Short mmCIF file of C-alpha atoms in Angstrom, two decimals:
data_model
loop_
_atom_site.label_atom_id
_atom_site.label_comp_id
_atom_site.label_asym_id
_atom_site.label_seq_id
_atom_site.Cartn_x
_atom_site.Cartn_y
_atom_site.Cartn_z
CA GLU A 28 0.00 0.00 0.00
CA HIS A 29 2.87 2.36 0.86
CA PHE A 30 4.49 1.62 -2.50
CA SER A 31 1.21 2.31 -4.30
CA LEU A 32 0.76 5.68 -2.58
CA SER A 33 4.36 6.61 -3.31
CA ARG A 34 4.01 5.70 -6.96
CA SER A 35 0.76 7.70 -7.19
CA TYR A 36 2.45 10.72 -5.60
CA ASN A 37 5.40 10.51 -8.00
CA PHE A 38 3.04 10.26 -10.97
CA ASN A 39 1.03 13.29 -9.87
CA THR A 40 4.22 15.26 -9.31
CA TYR A 41 5.42 14.30 -12.78
CA LEU A 42 2.05 15.26 -14.31
CA VAL A 43 2.07 18.72 -12.73
CA THR A 44 5.69 19.33 -13.79
CA TYR A 45 5.02 18.06 -17.30
CA SER A 46 1.86 20.19 -17.62
CA TYR A 47 3.71 23.29 -16.45
CA ASN A 48 6.43 22.70 -19.05
CA ILE A 49 3.76 22.37 -21.73
CA MET A 50 2.23 25.70 -20.72
CA ARG A 51 5.65 27.38 -20.63
CA THR A 52 6.58 26.00 -24.04
CA SER A 53 3.20 27.04 -25.45
CA SER A 54 3.77 30.59 -24.18
CA THR A 55 7.16 30.69 -25.92
CA ILE A 56 5.61 29.51 -29.19
CA TYR A 57 2.79 32.06 -28.79
CA LEU A 58 5.25 34.91 -28.31
CA ALA A 59 7.24 33.81 -31.35
CA LEU A 60 4.10 33.64 -33.47
CA SER A 61 2.95 37.02 -32.20
CA ALA A 62 6.31 38.58 -33.02
CA LEU A 63 6.18 37.11 -36.52
CA ILE A 64 2.60 38.18 -37.14
CA SER A 65 3.26 41.69 -35.83
CA ASN A 66 5.57 42.22 -38.80
CA GLY A 67 2.97 41.12 -41.35
CA SER A 68 -0.49 39.61 -41.61
CA HIS A 69 -3.17 42.24 -41.09
CA ALA A 70 -0.59 44.88 -40.05
CA PHE A 71 -2.62 46.91 -37.61
CA GLN A 72 0.47 48.95 -36.73
CA LEU A 73 -0.90 52.48 -36.31
CA THR A 74 0.55 55.66 -34.83
CA HIS A 75 -1.25 58.86 -33.81
CA HIS A 76 -2.69 60.56 -36.94
CA HIS A 77 -0.52 58.35 -39.13
CA VAL A 78 -1.49 55.27 -41.10
CA VAL A 79 1.19 52.65 -41.63
CA SER A 80 -1.06 50.21 -43.50
CA SER A 81 -3.18 51.20 -46.50
CA ARG A 82 -5.95 49.00 -45.11
CA PHE A 83 -6.71 51.66 -42.52
CA ALA A 84 -7.93 55.16 -43.14
CA SER A 85 -8.08 56.77 -39.70
CA VAL A 86 -7.15 56.30 -36.06
CA GLN A 87 -8.42 57.26 -32.62
CA SER A 88 -6.23 58.34 -29.72
CA VAL A 89 -6.73 56.54 -26.44
CA THR A 90 -7.79 59.74 -24.72
CA SER A 91 -10.52 60.33 -27.30
CA LEU A 92 -12.23 57.03 -26.51
CA GLY A 93 -14.08 58.65 -23.62
CA SER A 94 -16.85 60.35 -25.59
CA THR A 95 -18.64 63.42 -24.30
CA LYS A 96 -21.93 61.69 -25.04
CA SER A 97 -23.76 59.99 -22.20
CA SER A 98 -23.26 56.26 -21.87
CA SER A 99 -25.89 53.65 -21.15
CA ALA A 100 -25.87 51.52 -18.01
CA PRO A 101 -23.47 48.54 -18.22
CA SER A 102 -26.29 46.01 -18.01
CA VAL A 103 -28.05 47.74 -20.92
CA VAL A 104 -24.89 47.64 -23.03
CA LEU A 105 -24.45 43.96 -22.20
CA ASP A 106 -27.95 43.22 -23.46
CA ARG A 107 -27.38 45.23 -26.62
CA VAL A 108 -24.17 43.53 -27.71
CA PHE A 109 -25.79 40.09 -27.51
CA GLU A 110 -29.30 41.06 -28.57
CA ILE A 111 -28.93 40.10 -32.22
CA ASP A 112 -25.43 38.60 -32.20
CA SER A 113 -24.58 35.83 -29.75
CA ARG A 114 -20.95 35.48 -30.77
CA PRO A 115 -18.48 35.79 -27.85
CA ILE A 116 -16.41 38.95 -27.49
CA ILE A 117 -12.70 39.16 -26.77
CA LEU A 118 -11.76 42.26 -24.74
CA PHE A 119 -8.09 43.02 -25.34
CA ASP A 120 -5.63 45.76 -24.38
CA GLY A 121 -5.93 48.12 -27.34
CA VAL A 122 -2.54 49.80 -26.88
CA CYS A 123 -0.54 46.58 -26.39
CA ASN A 124 1.42 45.43 -29.45
CA LEU A 125 1.53 41.85 -28.19
CA CYS A 126 -2.23 41.84 -27.69
CA SER A 127 -2.87 43.28 -31.15
CA SER A 128 -0.67 40.57 -32.64
CA ALA A 129 -2.75 38.01 -30.77
CA VAL A 130 -5.89 39.53 -32.32
CA ASN A 131 -4.28 39.13 -35.75
CA LEU A 132 -3.65 35.49 -34.92
CA ALA A 133 -7.24 34.98 -33.80
CA LEU A 134 -8.56 36.58 -37.00
CA ASP A 135 -6.40 34.28 -39.09
CA TRP A 136 -7.36 31.19 -37.12
CA ASP A 137 -11.08 31.99 -37.04
CA PRO A 138 -12.08 31.88 -40.73
CA ARG A 139 -15.74 31.36 -39.88
CA GLY A 140 -15.87 34.55 -37.84
CA LYS A 141 -17.10 32.99 -34.61
CA LEU A 142 -15.42 35.61 -32.42
CA ARG A 143 -15.81 39.38 -32.02
CA PHE A 144 -13.39 41.91 -30.57
CA ALA A 145 -13.39 45.15 -28.58
CA ALA A 146 -10.63 47.08 -26.81
CA LEU A 147 -10.73 47.09 -23.03
CA GLN A 148 -10.33 50.88 -23.24
CA SER A 149 -13.37 51.33 -25.51
CA LYS A 150 -16.78 52.41 -24.22
CA VAL A 151 -18.23 48.98 -24.92
CA GLY A 152 -15.24 47.32 -23.28
CA LYS A 153 -15.54 49.38 -20.10
CA ASN A 154 -19.26 48.72 -19.86
CA LEU A 155 -18.82 44.99 -20.31
CA LEU A 156 -16.17 44.98 -17.58
CA GLN A 157 -18.54 46.75 -15.20
CA ALA A 158 -21.42 44.48 -16.15
CA HIS A 159 -19.36 41.54 -14.90
CA GLY A 160 -18.20 43.15 -11.67
CA ARG A 161 -14.80 44.42 -12.79
CA ASP A 162 -13.46 47.97 -12.63
CA ALA A 163 -14.04 49.91 -15.84
CA ASN A 164 -10.33 50.76 -16.08
CA ASP A 165 -9.02 47.29 -15.29
CA ILE A 166 -6.83 46.24 -18.24
CA SER A 167 -4.82 43.67 -16.30
CA SER A 168 -6.31 40.69 -18.15
CA ILE A 169 -7.83 39.69 -21.43
CA VAL A 170 -11.56 39.02 -20.94
CA PHE A 171 -13.65 36.50 -22.87
CA VAL A 172 -17.28 37.60 -22.70
CA THR A 173 -20.09 35.22 -23.64
CA PRO A 174 -23.86 35.46 -23.20
CA LYS A 175 -23.44 33.16 -20.19
CA GLY A 176 -20.64 35.02 -18.42
CA ALA A 177 -17.09 36.36 -18.60
CA TYR A 178 -13.73 34.63 -18.19
CA THR A 179 -10.29 36.06 -17.48
CA LYS A 180 -6.62 35.04 -17.63
CA SER A 181 -5.97 31.41 -18.63
CA ASP A 182 -9.66 30.52 -18.62
CA ALA A 183 -10.21 33.25 -21.22
CA ILE A 184 -7.32 31.97 -23.34
CA LEU A 185 -8.64 28.41 -23.25
CA GLY A 186 -12.17 29.59 -24.03
CA ILE A 187 -10.91 31.50 -27.06
CA THR A 188 -8.72 28.60 -28.17
CA GLN A 189 -11.74 26.31 -28.32
CA GLU A 190 -13.18 28.48 -31.10
CA LEU A 191 -10.05 28.55 -33.29
CA ASN A 192 -9.24 26.46 -36.36
CA PRO A 193 -5.66 27.16 -37.51
CA LEU A 194 -5.89 24.54 -40.26
CA PRO A 195 -8.81 22.89 -42.03
CA PHE A 196 -10.17 20.02 -39.97
CA VAL A 197 -7.71 20.77 -37.14
CA PRO A 198 -9.77 22.35 -34.34
CA LEU A 199 -7.97 23.35 -31.15
CA LYS A 200 -10.92 22.57 -28.89
CA PRO A 201 -9.66 19.11 -27.79
CA LEU A 202 -6.29 20.59 -26.80
CA ALA A 203 -7.96 23.46 -24.96
CA LEU A 204 -10.17 21.07 -23.02
CA ALA A 205 -7.17 18.89 -22.17
CA GLY A 206 -5.29 21.92 -20.88
CA GLN A 207 -8.27 23.03 -18.83
CA TYR A 208 -8.64 19.72 -17.01
CA MET A 209 -5.04 18.48 -16.90
CA VAL A 210 -3.26 21.68 -15.88
CA PRO A 211 -4.25 23.24 -12.52
CA GLN A 212 -5.63 26.76 -12.87
CA ILE A 213 -3.04 28.15 -10.47
CA LEU A 214 -0.27 27.03 -12.84
CA ARG A 215 -2.11 28.23 -15.93
CA ASP A 216 -2.72 31.65 -14.40
CA ALA A 217 0.90 31.89 -13.23
CA VAL A 218 2.09 31.43 -16.83
CA TYR A 219 -0.50 33.93 -18.06
CA ASP A 220 0.46 36.53 -15.43
CA GLY A 221 4.13 36.15 -16.33
CA VAL A 222 3.36 37.14 -19.93
CA ALA A 223 0.66 39.73 -19.17
CA ASP A 224 2.71 41.58 -16.55
CA ASN A 225 5.56 42.00 -19.03
CA ARG A 226 3.57 42.51 -22.24
CA TYR A 227 4.71 46.10 -22.77
CA SER A 228 8.38 45.27 -22.27
CA ILE A 229 8.10 42.27 -24.63
CA MET A 230 6.71 44.05 -27.69
CA GLY A 231 6.04 47.62 -26.58
CA LYS A 232 2.88 49.71 -26.69
CA ARG A 233 1.32 52.41 -28.85
CA ASP A 234 -0.42 55.70 -28.12
CA VAL A 235 -3.62 54.71 -29.89
CA CYS A 236 -6.16 51.93 -29.72
CA ARG A 237 -6.36 49.50 -32.57
CA PHE A 238 -9.64 49.35 -34.46
CA ASP A 239 -10.93 48.42 -37.92
CA ALA A 240 -10.87 51.77 -39.69
CA ASP A 241 -11.86 50.78 -43.22
CA GLY A 242 -14.53 48.24 -42.27
CA GLU A 243 -12.73 45.20 -43.64
CA PHE A 244 -13.61 43.33 -40.45
CA ASP A 245 -16.70 45.38 -39.70
CA ASP A 246 -18.66 42.45 -38.31
CA ARG A 247 -15.75 41.30 -36.14
CA PHE A 248 -15.28 44.47 -34.06
CA VAL A 249 -18.12 45.55 -31.79
CA ASP A 250 -19.62 48.94 -32.65
CA ASP A 251 -18.71 51.34 -29.84
CA ASN A 252 -21.93 53.28 -30.48
CA LEU A 253 -23.78 50.47 -28.70
CA ALA A 254 -22.61 52.08 -25.46
CA GLU A 255 -24.27 55.41 -26.24
CA VAL A 256 -27.66 56.41 -24.81
#
């Protein structure tokens, strides 16, 4: 019996260590992909009043996101964004280059358009944060908002991953589910926090929020006017 318990303990220790290494390796691959995509793909690299890519015609400064118009109550905005479109929404840090690269990756790996996007700093983003009990100015974590609730940190990443198809007939949902149940949340969140806390030093930040200026992905980015009265 003692031998059996010892063997079980050693196996569990190995599983935790192995799972952690998988998460750490995955983060390294993710950063490499993000760095690669940031130099190409959809090229949402914008500076204040300057367009780097011809696919975009205009840009908003972060400070201009707070409109002088009155905003609706967070619960009202929440109802509006899912009233006629039930697709989940990814709330991302709009001034983070790493985060914008991750959005590029999600757009590429979601050919069916199952996901929508909004900056955490946008009016819609702030209202959705408040509707789920978070501070309107909390940009510490990516947030995955669904009609049933909101998820942060590694749970958000795994929720998003379940919707992605990087290659035809190669869905990531099985891998996401395996990671959710095999890797303890405390380890998953530790890996996430390590990347999130250093995201500006990894790939820098910009002075403006990324958005779809020319409407190419019009149905993928939530209309910020939904937050107006």
